[in-house]
mmCIF file of C-alpha atoms in Angstrom:
data_model
loop_
_atom_site.group_PDB
_atom_site.id
_atom_site.type_symbol
_atom_site.label_atom_id
_atom_site.label_comp_id
_atom_site.label_asym_id
_atom_site.label_seq_id
_atom_site.Cartn_x
_atom_site.Cartn_y
_atom_site.Cartn_z
ATOM 1 C CA MET A 10 0.000 0.000 0.000
ATOM 2 C CA ARG A 11 1.300 3.443 -0.947
ATOM 3 C CA PRO A 12 1.622 6.121 1.696
ATOM 4 C CA PRO A 13 -0.818 9.008 1.339
ATOM 5 C CA ALA A 14 0.250 11.641 -1.158
ATOM 6 C CA ASP A 15 2.081 14.570 0.326
ATOM 7 C CA GLY A 16 0.117 17.705 -0.599
ATOM 8 C CA ARG A 17 3.262 19.785 -0.886
ATOM 9 C CA ARG A 18 4.842 17.277 -3.228
ATOM 10 C CA ALA A 19 1.728 17.158 -5.433
ATOM 11 C CA ARG A 20 1.571 20.966 -5.509
ATOM 12 C CA GLY A 21 5.270 21.069 -6.427
ATOM 13 C CA GLU A 22 4.720 18.615 -9.295
ATOM 14 C CA ARG A 23 1.797 20.718 -10.589
ATOM 15 C CA ARG A 24 3.990 23.828 -10.474
ATOM 16 C CA ARG A 25 6.828 22.076 -12.283
ATOM 17 C CA ARG A 26 4.472 20.894 -15.039
ATOM 18 C CA ALA A 27 2.925 24.379 -15.264
ATOM 19 C CA LEU A 28 6.397 25.906 -15.679
ATOM 20 C CA LEU A 29 7.374 23.388 -18.369
ATOM 21 C CA ALA A 30 4.147 23.915 -20.314
ATOM 22 C CA ALA A 31 4.574 27.677 -19.951
ATOM 23 C CA THR A 32 8.131 27.427 -21.281
ATOM 24 C CA LEU A 33 6.860 25.718 -24.426
ATOM 25 C CA ARG A 34 4.209 28.416 -24.900
ATOM 26 C CA VAL A 35 6.832 31.161 -24.536
ATOM 27 C CA ILE A 36 9.017 29.390 -27.122
ATOM 28 C CA GLU A 37 5.988 29.055 -29.441
ATOM 29 C CA ARG A 38 5.433 32.802 -29.313
ATOM 30 C CA GLU A 39 8.915 34.243 -28.960
ATOM 31 C CA GLY A 40 11.444 31.491 -29.601
ATOM 32 C CA VAL A 41 14.063 30.279 -27.141
ATOM 33 C CA ALA A 42 15.442 33.819 -26.954
ATOM 34 C CA GLY A 43 12.212 34.863 -25.210
ATOM 35 C CA VAL A 44 12.677 32.396 -22.357
ATOM 36 C CA SER A 45 13.574 33.915 -19.016
ATOM 37 C CA HIS A 46 12.557 32.985 -15.506
ATOM 38 C CA ARG A 47 10.356 36.056 -15.491
ATOM 39 C CA SER A 48 8.612 35.363 -18.838
ATOM 40 C CA VAL A 49 7.961 31.718 -17.934
ATOM 41 C CA ALA A 50 6.658 32.544 -14.452
ATOM 42 C CA ARG A 51 4.371 35.204 -15.914
ATOM 43 C CA GLU A 52 3.089 32.723 -18.527
ATOM 44 C CA ALA A 53 2.479 30.098 -15.815
ATOM 45 C CA ASP A 54 0.847 32.703 -13.553
ATOM 46 C CA LEU A 55 3.332 31.876 -10.803
ATOM 47 C CA PRO A 56 5.824 34.026 -8.895
ATOM 48 C CA VAL A 57 9.311 34.275 -10.400
ATOM 49 C CA SER A 58 10.616 32.661 -7.236
ATOM 50 C CA SER A 59 8.825 29.430 -8.222
ATOM 51 C CA SER A 60 10.676 29.293 -11.505
ATOM 52 C CA THR A 61 14.060 29.853 -9.909
ATOM 53 C CA TYR A 62 13.258 27.498 -7.029
ATOM 54 C CA TYR A 63 12.518 24.528 -9.291
ATOM 55 C CA TYR A 64 14.970 25.433 -12.083
ATOM 56 C CA ALA A 65 17.987 27.367 -10.800
ATOM 57 C CA THR A 66 19.323 28.159 -14.275
ATOM 58 C CA LEU A 67 17.756 28.648 -17.668
ATOM 59 C CA ASP A 68 19.680 25.583 -18.841
ATOM 60 C CA ASP A 69 17.976 23.544 -16.101
ATOM 61 C CA LEU A 70 14.611 24.853 -17.297
ATOM 62 C CA LEU A 71 15.341 24.187 -20.980
ATOM 63 C CA ILE A 72 16.671 20.679 -20.296
ATOM 64 C CA ALA A 73 13.626 19.837 -18.182
ATOM 65 C CA THR A 74 11.281 21.261 -20.838
ATOM 66 C CA LEU A 75 12.945 19.325 -23.636
ATOM 67 C CA THR A 76 12.919 16.091 -21.617
ATOM 68 C CA TRP A 77 9.282 16.560 -20.617
ATOM 69 C CA SER A 78 8.112 17.471 -24.120
ATOM 70 C CA ALA A 79 9.978 14.527 -25.694
ATOM 71 C CA ARG A 80 8.319 12.197 -23.203
ATOM 72 C CA GLU A 81 4.897 13.734 -23.883
ATOM 73 C CA MET A 82 5.358 13.513 -27.652
ATOM 74 C CA ALA A 83 6.574 9.920 -27.435
ATOM 75 C CA LEU A 84 3.595 9.010 -25.241
ATOM 76 C CA GLY A 85 1.296 10.518 -27.846
ATOM 77 C CA PHE A 86 3.162 8.722 -30.614
ATOM 78 C CA GLY A 87 3.066 5.506 -28.573
ATOM 79 C CA ALA A 88 -0.731 5.554 -28.813
ATOM 80 C CA VAL A 89 -0.520 5.654 -32.616
ATOM 81 C CA LYS A 90 -1.024 2.355 -34.403
ATOM 82 C CA PRO A 91 2.145 1.462 -36.311
ATOM 83 C CA THR A 92 0.417 1.797 -39.677
ATOM 84 C CA PRO A 93 1.257 4.298 -42.419
ATOM 85 C CA GLY A 94 -2.181 5.932 -42.179
ATOM 86 C CA SER A 95 -2.014 6.389 -38.402
ATOM 87 C CA VAL A 96 1.552 7.712 -38.472
ATOM 88 C CA ALA A 97 0.646 10.093 -41.322
ATOM 89 C CA ARG A 98 -2.329 11.411 -39.311
ATOM 90 C CA PHE A 99 -0.068 11.976 -36.288
ATOM 91 C CA LEU A 100 2.442 13.876 -38.421
ATOM 92 C CA ALA A 101 -0.269 15.958 -40.111
ATOM 93 C CA GLU A 102 -1.659 16.958 -36.715
ATOM 94 C CA ALA A 103 1.850 17.798 -35.485
ATOM 95 C CA VAL A 104 2.386 20.293 -38.330
ATOM 96 C CA GLY A 105 -1.256 21.364 -38.511
ATOM 97 C CA VAL A 106 -3.329 21.850 -35.360
ATOM 98 C CA ASN A 107 -0.299 21.298 -33.080
ATOM 99 C CA ARG A 108 2.100 23.346 -35.213
ATOM 100 C CA GLY A 109 3.083 25.819 -32.485
ATOM 101 C CA ARG A 110 4.040 23.139 -30.010
ATOM 102 C CA THR A 111 5.924 21.129 -32.635
ATOM 103 C CA LEU A 112 7.805 24.265 -33.682
ATOM 104 C CA ALA A 113 8.739 24.981 -30.049
ATOM 105 C CA GLU A 114 9.908 21.388 -29.526
ATOM 106 C CA TYR A 115 12.056 21.464 -32.654
ATOM 107 C CA GLU A 116 13.550 24.787 -31.651
ATOM 108 C CA LEU A 117 14.636 23.173 -28.372
ATOM 109 C CA TYR A 118 15.756 20.041 -30.214
ATOM 110 C CA LEU A 119 17.975 22.073 -32.560
ATOM 111 C CA LEU A 120 19.340 24.161 -29.697
ATOM 112 C CA ALA A 121 20.974 20.943 -28.502
ATOM 113 C CA ALA A 122 23.330 21.158 -31.487
ATOM 114 C CA ARG A 123 24.847 24.280 -29.880
ATOM 115 C CA ARG A 124 24.328 23.378 -26.223
ATOM 116 C CA PRO A 125 25.891 20.014 -25.282
ATOM 117 C CA GLU A 126 24.021 19.945 -21.953
ATOM 118 C CA LEU A 127 20.748 19.638 -23.920
ATOM 119 C CA ARG A 128 21.888 16.715 -26.087
ATOM 120 C CA PRO A 129 20.895 13.866 -23.748
ATOM 121 C CA ALA A 130 17.391 15.317 -23.521
ATOM 122 C CA ALA A 131 17.222 15.732 -27.320
ATOM 123 C CA ARG A 132 18.341 12.140 -27.896
ATOM 124 C CA ARG A 133 15.530 11.008 -25.610
ATOM 125 C CA TRP A 134 13.124 11.439 -28.560
ATOM 126 C CA ILE A 135 14.984 8.685 -30.447
ATOM 127 C CA THR A 136 15.082 6.437 -27.390
ATOM 128 C CA LEU A 137 11.371 6.886 -26.776
ATOM 129 C CA LEU A 138 10.520 6.233 -30.433
ATOM 130 C CA SER A 139 12.515 3.018 -30.305
ATOM 131 C CA SER A 140 10.078 1.740 -27.691
ATOM 132 C CA VAL A 141 7.334 2.041 -30.341
ATOM 133 C CA PHE A 142 9.291 0.844 -33.386
ATOM 134 C CA GLY A 143 12.070 -1.075 -31.643
ATOM 135 C CA THR A 144 11.472 -4.173 -33.744
ATOM 136 C CA MET A 145 12.859 -2.449 -36.847
ATOM 137 C CA GLU A 146 16.380 -3.252 -37.986
ATOM 138 C CA PRO A 147 18.673 -0.563 -36.425
ATOM 139 C CA ALA A 148 19.689 1.132 -39.691
ATOM 140 C CA ALA A 149 16.080 1.135 -40.931
ATOM 141 C CA PHE A 150 14.955 2.588 -37.603
ATOM 142 C CA LEU A 151 17.489 5.432 -37.741
ATOM 143 C CA GLY A 152 16.456 6.161 -41.328
ATOM 144 C CA PHE A 153 12.799 6.132 -40.283
ATOM 145 C CA VAL A 154 13.425 8.586 -37.420
ATOM 146 C CA ALA A 155 15.488 10.867 -39.676
ATOM 147 C CA ALA A 156 12.714 10.806 -42.270
ATOM 148 C CA LEU A 157 10.065 11.603 -39.640
ATOM 149 C CA ASP A 158 12.171 14.545 -38.487
ATOM 150 C CA GLY A 159 12.511 15.684 -42.094
ATOM 151 C CA LEU A 160 8.769 15.373 -42.756
ATOM 152 C CA LEU A 161 7.996 17.369 -39.634
ATOM 153 C CA ILE A 162 10.489 20.115 -40.449
ATOM 154 C CA GLN A 163 9.288 20.325 -44.068
ATOM 155 C CA GLY A 164 5.706 20.480 -42.798
ATOM 156 C CA LEU A 165 6.611 23.307 -40.421
ATOM 157 C CA ILE A 166 8.125 25.446 -43.176
ATOM 158 C CA ALA A 167 5.401 24.729 -45.751
ATOM 159 C CA ASP A 168 2.975 27.521 -46.589
ATOM 160 C CA PHE A 169 0.170 25.004 -46.108
ATOM 161 C CA PRO A 170 0.824 22.010 -43.864
ATOM 162 C CA PRO A 171 0.615 18.672 -45.661
ATOM 163 C CA THR A 172 -2.388 16.501 -44.992
ATOM 164 C CA ALA A 173 -2.331 12.940 -43.758
ATOM 165 C CA GLU A 174 -3.355 11.834 -47.248
ATOM 166 C CA GLN A 175 -0.331 13.595 -48.728
ATOM 167 C CA MET A 176 2.048 12.106 -46.163
ATOM 168 C CA GLU A 177 0.747 8.544 -46.148
ATOM 169 C CA PRO A 178 2.496 7.375 -49.351
ATOM 170 C CA VAL A 179 5.823 8.690 -48.033
ATOM 171 C CA VAL A 180 5.308 7.061 -44.639
ATOM 172 C CA SER A 181 4.374 3.814 -46.417
ATOM 173 C CA LEU A 182 7.773 3.819 -48.154
ATOM 174 C CA LEU A 183 9.559 4.304 -44.831
ATOM 175 C CA MET A 184 7.811 1.669 -42.765
ATOM 176 C CA PRO A 185 8.667 -2.003 -43.023
ATOM 177 C CA SER A 186 5.929 -4.244 -44.334
ATOM 178 C CA ARG A 187 4.282 -6.277 -41.633
#
């Protein structure tokens, strides 16, 4: 039997999640350059002291946000059936209705190229995807992940995001036959 939940701990977890979600919203609007303890706290409707209490540095905040968002995205992707149509629908939603969040996540993901301390969190996306498609041959899996990244980036820069119907033939080429 689990001990009763500590109210302070639960409140702290809610604040942490609120700060991480707020960080993504700030990045959606202003890019990583707009992230400060003050801007994130204001977005989360929390005192600045909360932001600095849970995340002493901006790097701590960015690493936690990238790790959290990769986990959230992988959980969402984990619910997708491993079929070309389902994967194409997920991708179309990522660059369509969820475009802002996907853009913010990729901005953090690419920041890891310049900031080594973010790289383990960025690589988490690949690790989490392998739990969904781990049965693929390693080289095919890496090619699949690279292609998904490419489809998402191309969808983000398109004037009109591609539809699931437009992406499905490409996804079909990338996925192994079952």
